């Protein structure tokens, strides 16, 4: 089975922003290839890929005592989670509200509350030094809350949405989700709006500065 290749704009330690390939082996998730996955699950697949990557970065941080490695993956985890969260808020949660009515609005509101809780801790964590005695505890607390959110999203929210979508709609949302992540902030901004259109405007204003500062941060 061949690996699928996704492309993302990510900062390099070399001091310049480049387009780098992210090699993804679909078997890591469910033992299947994209070719035989139901197309109608495209949005769920995209979100679960992000969740898996975040878990991978978590293991990199807690699985080493090397401060330089922890710092590099701290920045990469922050970069990934910030973009993922805003992508969901701009694309996925409005889809809940559009396709699932009152129940969808309830789901979206709860997920935004979950995100706000995580953003608040991420804002603290993203500026911590790896040698800080509270570094790992803060990160583990953050990830504990994130895991609970991910579990509910994957087991309940996304299946409910996918049941209302045909394959083209799911694929369209997946593409919009991935495109959106290219233009949003790469750091946590917990005081920013969490709904479009205001979140879109705030994100477009914050993203350039975030990406400029990423040039000076260490990444794997």
PDB file of N, CA and C in Angstrom, residues 165-201:
ATOM      1  N   UNK A 165     -25.004  14.251   5.059  1.00  0.00           N
ATOM      2  CA  UNK A 165     -24.254  14.719   3.894  1.00  0.00           C
ATOM      3  C   UNK A 165     -24.136  13.643   2.831  1.00  0.00           C
ATOM      4  N   UNK A 166     -24.200  14.044   1.565  1.00  0.00           N
ATOM      5  CA  UNK A 166     -23.832  13.117   0.505  1.00  0.00           C
ATOM      6  C   UNK A 166     -22.324  13.207   0.305  1.00  0.00           C
ATOM      7  N   UNK A 167     -21.799  12.374  -0.577  1.00  0.00           N
ATOM      8  CA  UNK A 167     -20.345  12.293  -0.733  1.00  0.00           C
ATOM      9  C   UNK A 167     -19.745  13.613  -1.206  1.00  0.00           C
ATOM     10  N   UNK A 168     -20.425  14.297  -2.131  1.00  0.00           N
ATOM     11  CA  UNK A 168     -19.903  15.561  -2.646  1.00  0.00           C
ATOM     12  C   UNK A 168     -19.851  16.631  -1.556  1.00  0.00           C
ATOM     13  N   UNK A 169     -20.883  16.663  -0.718  1.00  0.00           N
ATOM     14  CA  UNK A 169     -20.920  17.660   0.353  1.00  0.00           C
ATOM     15  C   UNK A 169     -19.813  17.419   1.368  1.00  0.00           C
ATOM     16  N   UNK A 170     -19.637  16.164   1.753  1.00  0.00           N
ATOM     17  CA  UNK A 170     -18.579  15.835   2.713  1.00  0.00           C
ATOM     18  C   UNK A 170     -17.209  16.179   2.149  1.00  0.00           C
ATOM     19  N   UNK A 171     -17.007  15.849   0.880  1.00  0.00           N
ATOM     20  CA  UNK A 171     -15.734  16.163   0.236  1.00  0.00           C
ATOM     21  C   UNK A 171     -15.528  17.676   0.153  1.00  0.00           C
ATOM     22  N   UNK A 172     -16.592  18.406  -0.147  1.00  0.00           N
ATOM     23  CA  UNK A 172     -16.492  19.858  -0.227  1.00  0.00           C
ATOM     24  C   UNK A 172     -16.121  20.483   1.107  1.00  0.00           C
ATOM     25  N   UNK A 173     -16.740  20.004   2.167  1.00  0.00           N
ATOM     26  CA  UNK A 173     -16.402  20.512   3.495  1.00  0.00           C
ATOM     27  C   UNK A 173     -14.961  20.166   3.862  1.00  0.00           C
ATOM     28  N   UNK A 174     -14.527  18.974   3.499  1.00  0.00           N
ATOM     29  CA  UNK A 174     -13.146  18.574   3.795  1.00  0.00           C
ATOM     30  C   UNK A 174     -12.149  19.495   3.096  1.00  0.00           C
ATOM     31  N   UNK A 175     -12.417  19.797   1.839  1.00  0.00           N
ATOM     32  CA  UNK A 175     -11.523  20.686   1.089  1.00  0.00           C
ATOM     33  C   UNK A 175     -11.537  22.100   1.673  1.00  0.00           C
ATOM     34  N   UNK A 176     -12.710  22.565   2.049  1.00  0.00           N
ATOM     35  CA  UNK A 176     -12.815  23.895   2.644  1.00  0.00           C
ATOM     36  C   UNK A 176     -12.071  23.954   3.974  1.00  0.00           C
ATOM     37  N   UNK A 177     -12.186  22.901   4.761  1.00  0.00           N
ATOM     38  CA  UNK A 177     -11.485  22.810   6.043  1.00  0.00           C
ATOM     39  C   UNK A 177      -9.977  22.900   5.840  1.00  0.00           C
ATOM     40  N   UNK A 178      -9.456  22.140   4.876  1.00  0.00           N
ATOM     41  CA  UNK A 178      -8.009  22.151   4.627  1.00  0.00           C
ATOM     42  C   UNK A 178      -7.546  23.499   4.077  1.00  0.00           C
ATOM     43  N   UNK A 179      -8.337  24.098   3.187  1.00  0.00           N
ATOM     44  CA  UNK A 179      -7.967  25.410   2.639  1.00  0.00           C
ATOM     45  C   UNK A 179      -7.958  26.479   3.725  1.00  0.00           C
ATOM     46  N   UNK A 180      -8.965  26.426   4.580  1.00  0.00           N
ATOM     47  CA  UNK A 180      -9.081  27.428   5.635  1.00  0.00           C
ATOM     48  C   UNK A 180      -7.858  27.432   6.535  1.00  0.00           C
ATOM     49  N   UNK A 181      -7.324  26.267   6.817  1.00  0.00           N
ATOM     50  CA  UNK A 181      -6.171  26.172   7.722  1.00  0.00           C
ATOM     51  C   UNK A 181      -4.926  26.857   7.165  1.00  0.00           C
ATOM     52  N   UNK A 182      -4.907  27.100   5.855  1.00  0.00           N
ATOM     53  CA  UNK A 182      -3.750  27.766   5.255  1.00  0.00           C
ATOM     54  C   UNK A 182      -3.693  29.253   5.584  1.00  0.00           C
ATOM     55  N   UNK A 183      -4.823  29.834   6.000  1.00  0.00           N
ATOM     56  CA  UNK A 183      -4.907  31.286   6.138  1.00  0.00           C
ATOM     57  C   UNK A 183      -5.190  31.763   7.558  1.00  0.00           C
ATOM     58  N   UNK A 184      -5.231  30.862   8.517  1.00  0.00           N
ATOM     59  CA  UNK A 184      -5.616  31.245   9.875  1.00  0.00           C
ATOM     60  C   UNK A 184      -4.391  31.369  10.775  1.00  0.00           C
ATOM     61  N   UNK A 185      -4.556  31.955  11.966  1.00  0.00           N
ATOM     62  CA  UNK A 185      -3.431  32.089  12.893  1.00  0.00           C
ATOM     63  C   UNK A 185      -2.828  30.743  13.286  1.00  0.00           C
ATOM     64  N   UNK A 186      -1.559  30.782  13.638  1.00  0.00           N
ATOM     65  CA  UNK A 186      -0.834  29.568  14.022  1.00  0.00           C
ATOM     66  C   UNK A 186      -0.503  29.550  15.509  1.00  0.00           C
ATOM     67  N   UNK A 187      -1.073  30.491  16.261  1.00  0.00           N
ATOM     68  CA  UNK A 187      -0.917  30.536  17.711  1.00  0.00           C
ATOM     69  C   UNK A 187      -2.298  30.720  18.326  1.00  0.00           C
ATOM     70  N   UNK A 188      -2.395  30.436  19.614  1.00  0.00           N
ATOM     71  CA  UNK A 188      -3.673  30.576  20.301  1.00  0.00           C
ATOM     72  C   UNK A 188      -3.958  32.037  20.616  1.00  0.00           C
ATOM     73  N   UNK A 189      -5.194  32.473  20.299  1.00  0.00           N
ATOM     74  CA  UNK A 189      -5.658  33.828  20.612  1.00  0.00           C
ATOM     75  C   UNK A 189      -7.026  33.691  21.288  1.00  0.00           C
ATOM     76  N   UNK A 190      -7.040  33.357  22.581  1.00  0.00           N
ATOM     77  CA  UNK A 190      -8.304  33.005  23.243  1.00  0.00           C
ATOM     78  C   UNK A 190      -9.328  34.123  23.339  1.00  0.00           C
ATOM     79  N   UNK A 191      -8.904  35.387  23.189  1.00  0.00           N
ATOM     80  CA  UNK A 191      -9.866  36.490  23.264  1.00  0.00           C
ATOM     81  C   UNK A 191     -10.481  36.826  21.910  1.00  0.00           C
ATOM     82  N   UNK A 192     -10.031  36.166  20.862  1.00  0.00           N
ATOM     83  CA  UNK A 192     -10.572  36.422  19.523  1.00  0.00           C
ATOM     84  C   UNK A 192     -11.962  35.805  19.388  1.00  0.00           C
ATOM     85  N   UNK A 193     -12.808  36.329  18.482  1.00  0.00           N
ATOM     86  CA  UNK A 193     -14.126  35.730  18.243  1.00  0.00           C
ATOM     87  C   UNK A 193     -13.996  34.277  17.800  1.00  0.00           C
ATOM     88  N   UNK A 194     -15.042  33.470  18.071  1.00  0.00           N
ATOM     89  CA  UNK A 194     -14.992  32.057  17.701  1.00  0.00           C
ATOM     90  C   UNK A 194     -16.085  31.668  16.712  1.00  0.00           C
ATOM     91  N   UNK A 195     -16.679  32.677  16.055  1.00  0.00           N
ATOM     92  CA  UNK A 195     -17.698  32.424  15.043  1.00  0.00           C
ATOM     93  C   UNK A 195     -17.449  33.327  13.840  1.00  0.00           C
ATOM     94  N   UNK A 196     -17.770  32.827  12.622  1.00  0.00           N
ATOM     95  CA  UNK A 196     -17.715  33.708  11.459  1.00  0.00           C
ATOM     96  C   UNK A 196     -18.885  34.692  11.528  1.00  0.00           C
ATOM     97  N   UNK A 197     -18.768  35.891  10.916  1.00  0.00           N
ATOM     98  CA  UNK A 197     -17.635  36.354  10.112  1.00  0.00           C
ATOM     99  C   UNK A 197     -16.530  37.014  10.926  1.00  0.00           C
ATOM    100  N   UNK A 198     -16.810  37.292  12.221  1.00  0.00           N
ATOM    101  CA  UNK A 198     -15.835  38.048  13.014  1.00  0.00           C
ATOM    102  C   UNK A 198     -14.549  37.264  13.231  1.00  0.00           C
ATOM    103  N   UNK A 199     -14.662  35.938  13.406  1.00  0.00           N
ATOM    104  CA  UNK A 199     -13.452  35.135  13.572  1.00  0.00           C
ATOM    105  C   UNK A 199     -12.615  35.160  12.303  1.00  0.00           C
ATOM    106  N   UNK A 200     -13.279  35.187  11.157  1.00  0.00           N
ATOM    107  CA  UNK A 200     -12.554  35.240   9.885  1.00  0.00           C
ATOM    108  C   UNK A 200     -11.715  36.512   9.796  1.00  0.00           C
ATOM    109  N   UNK A 201     -12.321  37.643  10.138  1.00  0.00           N
ATOM    110  CA  UNK A 201     -11.616  38.924  10.079  1.00  0.00           C
ATOM    111  C   UNK A 201     -10.466  38.952  11.077  1.00  0.00           C
TER     112      UNK A 201
END
